Amino acid sequence: MGKVTNKMKELLLQYARYNVWANKRIIDALLKIDDEEILDQQVESSFPSLRATVYHMWGAEFMWLQRLQLVENPVWMQQIFKGTFAQACEDWQKVSEVMVQFIDRKYDDKALEHVMQYYNSEKKSFKDPEYVAIMQALNNATYHRGQLVTMLRQLNITSIPSTDFITYTRKS
């Protein structure tokens, strides 16, 4: 019997760990903003403000995690959340860390190919392998982190850390 390789699991773990690192860097930059009104200032992007973008990122990552965990009735956190921006960022970071744990608990690549069924926000049913859902969650975060950087620059905030994957790999 040949050696079992888990290349997909290793890559997904690396990308999920990168996601934790990159989210922390952007969260730290956002939490340094002195004037909380800036978080809600209108900026042209997928979402109208820094806060709305962060809440979407947190909510989407949590939604995909709930689907992966086979939660029967997943919730959009931003629809029920009543806490502070700092609390939302803390919870978002925890969700990212749980995604790493979810992947790490998978025995091998085959386990990540398990097909899961879920419903989107329009109640339409889909079936996808777990690795596709994980990649969607992580790629969505990367996409919107880029938007946050652009939004921060438009708001004249210049102290923005690099969240590039290559920066992460050079430091880890």
mmCIF file with all atom_site columns, C-alpha atoms in Angstrom:
data_model
loop_
_atom_site.group_PDB
_atom_site.id
_atom_site.type_symbol
_atom_site.label_atom_id
_atom_site.label_alt_id
_atom_site.label_comp_id
_atom_site.label_asym_id
_atom_site.label_entity_id
_atom_site.label_seq_id
_atom_site.pdbx_PDB_ins_code
_atom_site.Cartn_x
_atom_site.Cartn_y
_atom_site.Cartn_z
_atom_site.occupancy
_atom_site.B_iso_or_equiv
_atom_site.pdbx_formal_charge
_atom_site.auth_seq_id
_atom_site.auth_comp_id
_atom_site.auth_asym_id
_atom_site.auth_atom_id
_atom_site.pdbx_PDB_model_num
ATOM 1   C CA . MET A 1 1   ? 0.000   0.000  0.000  1.00 0.00 ? 1   MET A CA 1
ATOM 2   C CA . GLY A 1 2   ? 1.424   3.393  -1.021 1.00 0.00 ? 2   GLY A CA 1
ATOM 3   C CA . LYS A 1 3   ? 1.881   6.451  1.132  1.00 0.00 ? 3   LYS A CA 1
ATOM 4   C CA . VAL A 1 4   ? -1.274  8.507  1.575  1.00 0.00 ? 4   VAL A CA 1
ATOM 5   C CA . THR A 1 5   ? -0.783  12.129 0.563  1.00 0.00 ? 5   THR A CA 1
ATOM 6   C CA . ASN A 1 6   ? -3.066  14.888 1.650  1.00 0.00 ? 6   ASN A CA 1
ATOM 7   C CA . LYS A 1 7   ? -2.051  17.691 -0.701 1.00 0.00 ? 7   LYS A CA 1
ATOM 8   C CA . MET A 1 8   ? -5.513  19.242 -0.870 1.00 0.00 ? 8   MET A CA 1
ATOM 9   C CA . LYS A 1 9   ? -5.856  19.210 2.917  1.00 0.00 ? 9   LYS A CA 1
ATOM 10  C CA . GLU A 1 10  ? -2.393  20.747 3.305  1.00 0.00 ? 10  GLU A CA 1
ATOM 11  C CA . LEU A 1 11  ? -3.175  23.506 0.800  1.00 0.00 ? 11  LEU A CA 1
ATOM 12  C CA . LEU A 1 12  ? -6.555  24.266 2.348  1.00 0.00 ? 12  LEU A CA 1
ATOM 13  C CA . LEU A 1 13  ? -4.996  24.374 5.814  1.00 0.00 ? 13  LEU A CA 1
ATOM 14  C CA . GLN A 1 14  ? -2.313  26.759 4.599  1.00 0.00 ? 14  GLN A CA 1
ATOM 15  C CA . TYR A 1 15  ? -4.895  28.997 2.950  1.00 0.00 ? 15  TYR A CA 1
ATOM 16  C CA . ALA A 1 16  ? -7.179  28.899 6.016  1.00 0.00 ? 16  ALA A CA 1
ATOM 17  C CA . ARG A 1 17  ? -4.248  29.799 8.298  1.00 0.00 ? 17  ARG A CA 1
ATOM 18  C CA . TYR A 1 18  ? -3.352  32.604 5.921  1.00 0.00 ? 18  TYR A CA 1
ATOM 19  C CA . ASN A 1 19  ? -6.981  33.776 6.135  1.00 0.00 ? 19  ASN A CA 1
ATOM 20  C CA . VAL A 1 20  ? -6.728  33.968 9.951  1.00 0.00 ? 20  VAL A CA 1
ATOM 21  C CA . TRP A 1 21  ? -3.471  35.936 9.675  1.00 0.00 ? 21  TRP A CA 1
ATOM 22  C CA . ALA A 1 22  ? -4.733  38.311 6.965  1.00 0.00 ? 22  ALA A CA 1
ATOM 23  C CA . ASN A 1 23  ? -8.049  38.919 8.728  1.00 0.00 ? 23  ASN A CA 1
ATOM 24  C CA . LYS A 1 24  ? -6.184  39.730 11.960 1.00 0.00 ? 24  LYS A CA 1
ATOM 25  C CA . ARG A 1 25  ? -3.975  42.241 10.164 1.00 0.00 ? 25  ARG A CA 1
ATOM 26  C CA . ILE A 1 26  ? -6.914  44.045 8.565  1.00 0.00 ? 26  ILE A CA 1
ATOM 27  C CA . ILE A 1 27  ? -8.942  43.869 11.802 1.00 0.00 ? 27  ILE A CA 1
ATOM 28  C CA . ASP A 1 28  ? -6.038  45.395 13.751 1.00 0.00 ? 28  ASP A CA 1
ATOM 29  C CA . ALA A 1 29  ? -5.883  48.247 11.220 1.00 0.00 ? 29  ALA A CA 1
ATOM 30  C CA . LEU A 1 30  ? -9.640  48.807 11.414 1.00 0.00 ? 30  LEU A CA 1
ATOM 31  C CA . LEU A 1 31  ? -9.651  48.818 15.224 1.00 0.00 ? 31  LEU A CA 1
ATOM 32  C CA . LYS A 1 32  ? -7.038  51.614 15.212 1.00 0.00 ? 32  LYS A CA 1
ATOM 33  C CA . ILE A 1 33  ? -9.506  53.994 13.566 1.00 0.00 ? 33  ILE A CA 1
ATOM 34  C CA . ASP A 1 34  ? -10.177 56.649 16.198 1.00 0.00 ? 34  ASP A CA 1
ATOM 35  C CA . ASP A 1 35  ? -13.386 58.043 14.744 1.00 0.00 ? 35  ASP A CA 1
ATOM 36  C CA . GLU A 1 36  ? -15.976 55.258 14.645 1.00 0.00 ? 36  GLU A CA 1
ATOM 37  C CA . GLU A 1 37  ? -18.093 57.347 12.263 1.00 0.00 ? 37  GLU A CA 1
ATOM 38  C CA . ILE A 1 38  ? -15.529 56.515 9.577  1.00 0.00 ? 38  ILE A CA 1
ATOM 39  C CA . LEU A 1 39  ? -16.664 52.874 9.801  1.00 0.00 ? 39  LEU A CA 1
ATOM 40  C CA . ASP A 1 40  ? -20.077 53.904 8.514  1.00 0.00 ? 40  ASP A CA 1
ATOM 41  C CA . GLN A 1 41  ? -19.006 56.559 6.019  1.00 0.00 ? 41  GLN A CA 1
ATOM 42  C CA . GLN A 1 42  ? -20.350 55.803 2.537  1.00 0.00 ? 42  GLN A CA 1
ATOM 43  C CA . VAL A 1 43  ? -17.684 54.501 0.136  1.00 0.00 ? 43  VAL A CA 1
ATOM 44  C CA . GLU A 1 44  ? -18.384 53.007 -3.303 1.00 0.00 ? 44  GLU A CA 1
ATOM 45  C CA . SER A 1 45  ? -17.767 49.253 -3.243 1.00 0.00 ? 45  SER A CA 1
ATOM 46  C CA . SER A 1 46  ? -19.732 46.018 -3.006 1.00 0.00 ? 46  SER A CA 1
ATOM 47  C CA . PHE A 1 47  ? -21.025 47.219 0.360  1.00 0.00 ? 47  PHE A CA 1
ATOM 48  C CA . PRO A 1 48  ? -21.562 50.850 1.342  1.00 0.00 ? 48  PRO A CA 1
ATOM 49  C CA . SER A 1 49  ? -19.125 51.122 4.273  1.00 0.00 ? 49  SER A CA 1
ATOM 50  C CA . LEU A 1 50  ? -16.214 49.536 6.087  1.00 0.00 ? 50  LEU A CA 1
ATOM 51  C CA . ARG A 1 51  ? -18.565 48.184 8.775  1.00 0.00 ? 51  ARG A CA 1
ATOM 52  C CA . ALA A 1 52  ? -20.984 46.717 6.222  1.00 0.00 ? 52  ALA A CA 1
ATOM 53  C CA . THR A 1 53  ? -18.102 45.045 4.375  1.00 0.00 ? 53  THR A CA 1
ATOM 54  C CA . VAL A 1 54  ? -16.651 43.572 7.570  1.00 0.00 ? 54  VAL A CA 1
ATOM 55  C CA . TYR A 1 55  ? -20.054 42.321 8.688  1.00 0.00 ? 55  TYR A CA 1
ATOM 56  C CA . HIS A 1 56  ? -20.575 40.702 5.299  1.00 0.00 ? 56  HIS A CA 1
ATOM 57  C CA . MET A 1 57  ? -17.164 39.023 5.455  1.00 0.00 ? 57  MET A CA 1
ATOM 58  C CA . TRP A 1 58  ? -17.808 37.727 8.962  1.00 0.00 ? 58  TRP A CA 1
ATOM 59  C CA . GLY A 1 59  ? -21.353 36.657 8.087  1.00 0.00 ? 59  GLY A CA 1
ATOM 60  C CA . ALA A 1 60  ? -20.407 34.909 4.851  1.00 0.00 ? 60  ALA A CA 1
ATOM 61  C CA . GLU A 1 61  ? -17.525 33.010 6.433  1.00 0.00 ? 61  GLU A CA 1
ATOM 62  C CA . PHE A 1 62  ? -19.763 31.977 9.311  1.00 0.00 ? 62  PHE A CA 1
ATOM 63  C CA . MET A 1 63  ? -22.551 30.953 6.906  1.00 0.00 ? 63  MET A CA 1
ATOM 64  C CA . TRP A 1 64  ? -20.172 28.676 4.975  1.00 0.00 ? 64  TRP A CA 1
ATOM 65  C CA . LEU A 1 65  ? -18.818 27.240 8.225  1.00 0.00 ? 65  LEU A CA 1
ATOM 66  C CA . GLN A 1 66  ? -22.360 26.464 9.428  1.00 0.00 ? 66  GLN A CA 1
ATOM 67  C CA . ARG A 1 67  ? -23.111 24.749 6.128  1.00 0.00 ? 67  ARG A CA 1
ATOM 68  C CA . LEU A 1 68  ? -19.924 22.694 6.430  1.00 0.00 ? 68  LEU A CA 1
ATOM 69  C CA . GLN A 1 69  ? -20.916 21.757 9.971  1.00 0.00 ? 69  GLN A CA 1
ATOM 70  C CA . LEU A 1 70  ? -24.331 20.686 8.616  1.00 0.00 ? 70  LEU A CA 1
ATOM 71  C CA . VAL A 1 71  ? -26.248 23.209 10.725 1.00 0.00 ? 71  VAL A CA 1
ATOM 72  C CA . GLU A 1 72  ? -29.871 22.742 9.769  1.00 0.00 ? 72  GLU A CA 1
ATOM 73  C CA . ASN A 1 73  ? -30.912 26.402 9.962  1.00 0.00 ? 73  ASN A CA 1
ATOM 74  C CA . PRO A 1 74  ? -27.803 28.577 9.587  1.00 0.00 ? 74  PRO A CA 1
ATOM 75  C CA . VAL A 1 75  ? -28.084 32.248 10.517 1.00 0.00 ? 75  VAL A CA 1
ATOM 76  C CA . TRP A 1 76  ? -26.631 35.418 9.043  1.00 0.00 ? 76  TRP A CA 1
ATOM 77  C CA . MET A 1 77  ? -24.903 36.928 12.057 1.00 0.00 ? 77  MET A CA 1
ATOM 78  C CA . GLN A 1 78  ? -25.127 40.498 10.794 1.00 0.00 ? 78  GLN A CA 1
ATOM 79  C CA . GLN A 1 79  ? -28.939 40.213 10.826 1.00 0.00 ? 79  GLN A CA 1
ATOM 80  C CA . ILE A 1 80  ? -29.090 39.410 14.544 1.00 0.00 ? 80  ILE A CA 1
ATOM 81  C CA . PHE A 1 81  ? -25.882 40.946 15.917 1.00 0.00 ? 81  PHE A CA 1
ATOM 82  C CA . LYS A 1 82  ? -26.342 43.820 18.380 1.00 0.00 ? 82  LYS A CA 1
ATOM 83  C CA . GLY A 1 83  ? -22.806 44.197 19.755 1.00 0.00 ? 83  GLY A CA 1
ATOM 84  C CA . THR A 1 84  ? -19.917 46.539 19.086 1.00 0.00 ? 84  THR A CA 1
ATOM 85  C CA . PHE A 1 85  ? -17.680 46.600 16.044 1.00 0.00 ? 85  PHE A CA 1
ATOM 86  C CA . ALA A 1 86  ? -14.803 45.275 18.176 1.00 0.00 ? 86  ALA A CA 1
ATOM 87  C CA . GLN A 1 87  ? -16.966 42.359 19.332 1.00 0.00 ? 87  GLN A CA 1
ATOM 88  C CA . ALA A 1 88  ? -17.898 41.582 15.730 1.00 0.00 ? 88  ALA A CA 1
ATOM 89  C CA . CYS A 1 89  ? -14.228 41.594 14.734 1.00 0.00 ? 89  CYS A CA 1
ATOM 90  C CA . GLU A 1 90  ? -13.351 39.303 17.635 1.00 0.00 ? 90  GLU A CA 1
ATOM 91  C CA . ASP A 1 91  ? -16.089 36.860 16.667 1.00 0.00 ? 91  ASP A CA 1
ATOM 92  C CA . TRP A 1 92  ? -15.055 37.018 13.003 1.00 0.00 ? 92  TRP A CA 1
ATOM 93  C CA . GLN A 1 93  ? -11.511 36.076 14.000 1.00 0.00 ? 93  GLN A CA 1
ATOM 94  C CA . LYS A 1 94  ? -12.855 33.127 16.011 1.00 0.00 ? 94  LYS A CA 1
ATOM 95  C CA . VAL A 1 95  ? -14.914 31.943 13.020 1.00 0.00 ? 95  VAL A CA 1
ATOM 96  C CA . SER A 1 96  ? -11.763 32.008 10.875 1.00 0.00 ? 96  SER A CA 1
ATOM 97  C CA . GLU A 1 97  ? -9.922  29.952 13.490 1.00 0.00 ? 97  GLU A CA 1
ATOM 98  C CA . VAL A 1 98  ? -12.763 27.401 13.643 1.00 0.00 ? 98  VAL A CA 1
ATOM 99  C CA . MET A 1 99  ? -12.499 27.014 9.853  1.00 0.00 ? 99  MET A CA 1
ATOM 100 C CA . VAL A 1 100 ? -8.853  25.988 10.325 1.00 0.00 ? 100 VAL A CA 1
ATOM 101 C CA . GLN A 1 101 ? -9.910  23.475 12.982 1.00 0.00 ? 101 GLN A CA 1
ATOM 102 C CA . PHE A 1 102 ? -12.645 22.111 10.715 1.00 0.00 ? 102 PHE A CA 1
ATOM 103 C CA . ILE A 1 103 ? -10.136 21.421 7.946  1.00 0.00 ? 103 ILE A CA 1
ATOM 104 C CA . ASP A 1 104 ? -7.501  20.069 10.329 1.00 0.00 ? 104 ASP A CA 1
ATOM 105 C CA . ARG A 1 105 ? -9.945  17.473 11.717 1.00 0.00 ? 105 ARG A CA 1
ATOM 106 C CA . LYS A 1 106 ? -10.451 15.981 8.254  1.00 0.00 ? 106 LYS A CA 1
ATOM 107 C CA . TYR A 1 107 ? -8.622  12.664 8.005  1.00 0.00 ? 107 TYR A CA 1
ATOM 108 C CA . ASP A 1 108 ? -7.546  13.018 4.401  1.00 0.00 ? 108 ASP A CA 1
ATOM 109 C CA . ASP A 1 109 ? -8.276  14.591 1.029  1.00 0.00 ? 109 ASP A CA 1
ATOM 110 C CA . LYS A 1 110 ? -11.117 12.144 0.418  1.00 0.00 ? 110 LYS A CA 1
ATOM 111 C CA . ALA A 1 111 ? -13.008 13.534 3.414  1.00 0.00 ? 111 ALA A CA 1
ATOM 112 C CA . LEU A 1 112 ? -12.852 17.004 1.842  1.00 0.00 ? 112 LEU A CA 1
ATOM 113 C CA . GLU A 1 113 ? -14.511 15.632 -1.291 1.00 0.00 ? 113 GLU A CA 1
ATOM 114 C CA . HIS A 1 114 ? -17.653 14.764 0.692  1.00 0.00 ? 114 HIS A CA 1
ATOM 115 C CA . VAL A 1 115 ? -20.614 16.354 -1.101 1.00 0.00 ? 115 VAL A CA 1
ATOM 116 C CA . MET A 1 116 ? -22.817 18.496 1.111  1.00 0.00 ? 116 MET A CA 1
ATOM 117 C CA . GLN A 1 117 ? -26.250 19.856 0.354  1.00 0.00 ? 117 GLN A CA 1
ATOM 118 C CA . TYR A 1 118 ? -27.237 23.350 1.434  1.00 0.00 ? 118 TYR A CA 1
ATOM 119 C CA . TYR A 1 119 ? -29.606 26.172 0.567  1.00 0.00 ? 119 TYR A CA 1
ATOM 120 C CA . ASN A 1 120 ? -28.643 29.651 -0.537 1.00 0.00 ? 120 ASN A CA 1
ATOM 121 C CA . SER A 1 121 ? -30.387 32.830 0.635  1.00 0.00 ? 121 SER A CA 1
ATOM 122 C CA . GLU A 1 122 ? -33.118 32.315 -1.993 1.00 0.00 ? 122 GLU A CA 1
ATOM 123 C CA . LYS A 1 123 ? -33.773 28.812 -0.587 1.00 0.00 ? 123 LYS A CA 1
ATOM 124 C CA . LYS A 1 124 ? -32.363 27.165 -3.718 1.00 0.00 ? 124 LYS A CA 1
ATOM 125 C CA . SER A 1 125 ? -30.713 23.810 -3.061 1.00 0.00 ? 125 SER A CA 1
ATOM 126 C CA . PHE A 1 126 ? -27.106 23.119 -4.062 1.00 0.00 ? 126 PHE A CA 1
ATOM 127 C CA . LYS A 1 127 ? -24.695 20.235 -3.679 1.00 0.00 ? 127 LYS A CA 1
ATOM 128 C CA . ASP A 1 128 ? -20.949 20.849 -3.602 1.00 0.00 ? 128 ASP A CA 1
ATOM 129 C CA . PRO A 1 129 ? -17.880 19.090 -2.233 1.00 0.00 ? 129 PRO A CA 1
ATOM 130 C CA . GLU A 1 130 ? -16.671 20.495 1.082  1.00 0.00 ? 130 GLU A CA 1
ATOM 131 C CA . TYR A 1 131 ? -13.417 21.720 -0.458 1.00 0.00 ? 131 TYR A CA 1
ATOM 132 C CA . VAL A 1 132 ? -15.417 23.916 -2.872 1.00 0.00 ? 132 VAL A CA 1
ATOM 133 C CA . ALA A 1 133 ? -17.325 25.497 0.020  1.00 0.00 ? 133 ALA A CA 1
ATOM 134 C CA . ILE A 1 134 ? -14.075 26.090 1.910  1.00 0.00 ? 134 ILE A CA 1
ATOM 135 C CA . MET A 1 135 ? -12.446 27.689 -1.115 1.00 0.00 ? 135 MET A CA 1
ATOM 136 C CA . GLN A 1 136 ? -15.517 29.894 -1.635 1.00 0.00 ? 136 GLN A CA 1
ATOM 137 C CA . ALA A 1 137 ? -15.393 31.100 1.975  1.00 0.00 ? 137 ALA A CA 1
ATOM 138 C CA . LEU A 1 138 ? -11.666 31.819 1.865  1.00 0.00 ? 138 LEU A CA 1
ATOM 139 C CA . ASN A 1 139 ? -11.699 33.385 -1.589 1.00 0.00 ? 139 ASN A CA 1
ATOM 140 C CA . ASN A 1 140 ? -14.629 35.634 -0.608 1.00 0.00 ? 140 ASN A CA 1
ATOM 141 C CA . ALA A 1 141 ? -12.575 36.889 2.333  1.00 0.00 ? 141 ALA A CA 1
ATOM 142 C CA . THR A 1 142 ? -9.575  37.633 0.108  1.00 0.00 ? 142 THR A CA 1
ATOM 143 C CA . TYR A 1 143 ? -11.758 39.503 -2.378 1.00 0.00 ? 143 TYR A CA 1
ATOM 144 C CA . HIS A 1 144 ? -13.351 41.700 0.271  1.00 0.00 ? 144 HIS A CA 1
ATOM 145 C CA . ARG A 1 145 ? -10.078 42.317 2.158  1.00 0.00 ? 145 ARG A CA 1
ATOM 146 C CA . GLY A 1 146 ? -8.875  43.904 -1.070 1.00 0.00 ? 146 GLY A CA 1
ATOM 147 C CA . GLN A 1 147 ? -11.977 46.057 -1.111 1.00 0.00 ? 147 GLN A CA 1
ATOM 148 C CA . LEU A 1 148 ? -11.363 47.100 2.496  1.00 0.00 ? 148 LEU A CA 1
ATOM 149 C CA . VAL A 1 149 ? -7.856  48.244 1.565  1.00 0.00 ? 149 VAL A CA 1
ATOM 150 C CA . THR A 1 150 ? -9.239  50.356 -1.292 1.00 0.00 ? 150 THR A CA 1
ATOM 151 C CA . MET A 1 151 ? -11.991 51.760 0.929  1.00 0.00 ? 151 MET A CA 1
ATOM 152 C CA . LEU A 1 152 ? -9.474  52.639 3.653  1.00 0.00 ? 152 LEU A CA 1
ATOM 153 C CA . ARG A 1 153 ? -7.342  54.503 1.115  1.00 0.00 ? 153 ARG A CA 1
ATOM 154 C CA . GLN A 1 154 ? -10.405 56.395 -0.134 1.00 0.00 ? 154 GLN A CA 1
ATOM 155 C CA . LEU A 1 155 ? -11.016 57.426 3.480  1.00 0.00 ? 155 LEU A CA 1
ATOM 156 C CA . ASN A 1 156 ? -7.414  58.746 3.674  1.00 0.00 ? 156 ASN A CA 1
ATOM 157 C CA . ILE A 1 157 ? -6.248  55.996 6.017  1.00 0.00 ? 157 ILE A CA 1
ATOM 158 C CA . THR A 1 158 ? -2.739  55.112 4.939  1.00 0.00 ? 158 THR A CA 1
ATOM 159 C CA . SER A 1 159 ? -1.489  52.812 7.694  1.00 0.00 ? 159 SER A CA 1
ATOM 160 C CA . ILE A 1 160 ? -2.624  49.582 6.034  1.00 0.00 ? 160 ILE A CA 1
ATOM 161 C CA . PRO A 1 161 ? -0.693  46.334 6.462  1.00 0.00 ? 161 PRO A CA 1
ATOM 162 C CA . SER A 1 162 ? 0.025   43.986 3.600  1.00 0.00 ? 162 SER A CA 1
ATOM 163 C CA . THR A 1 163 ? -2.306  41.008 3.534  1.00 0.00 ? 163 THR A CA 1
ATOM 164 C CA . ASP A 1 164 ? -0.671  39.391 0.501  1.00 0.00 ? 164 ASP A CA 1
ATOM 165 C CA . PHE A 1 165 ? -0.303  35.628 0.633  1.00 0.00 ? 165 PHE A CA 1
ATOM 166 C CA . ILE A 1 166 ? 3.402   35.922 -0.231 1.00 0.00 ? 166 ILE A CA 1
ATOM 167 C CA . THR A 1 167 ? 3.909   38.210 2.785  1.00 0.00 ? 167 THR A CA 1
ATOM 168 C CA . TYR A 1 168 ? 2.307   35.528 4.962  1.00 0.00 ? 168 TYR A CA 1
ATOM 169 C CA . THR A 1 169 ? 4.442   32.718 3.539  1.00 0.00 ? 169 THR A CA 1
ATOM 170 C CA . ARG A 1 170 ? 7.636   34.725 4.023  1.00 0.00 ? 170 ARG A CA 1
ATOM 171 C CA . LYS A 1 171 ? 6.810   35.310 7.696  1.00 0.00 ? 171 LYS A CA 1
ATOM 172 C CA . SER A 1 172 ? 5.597   31.825 8.618  1.00 0.00 ? 172 SER A CA 1
#
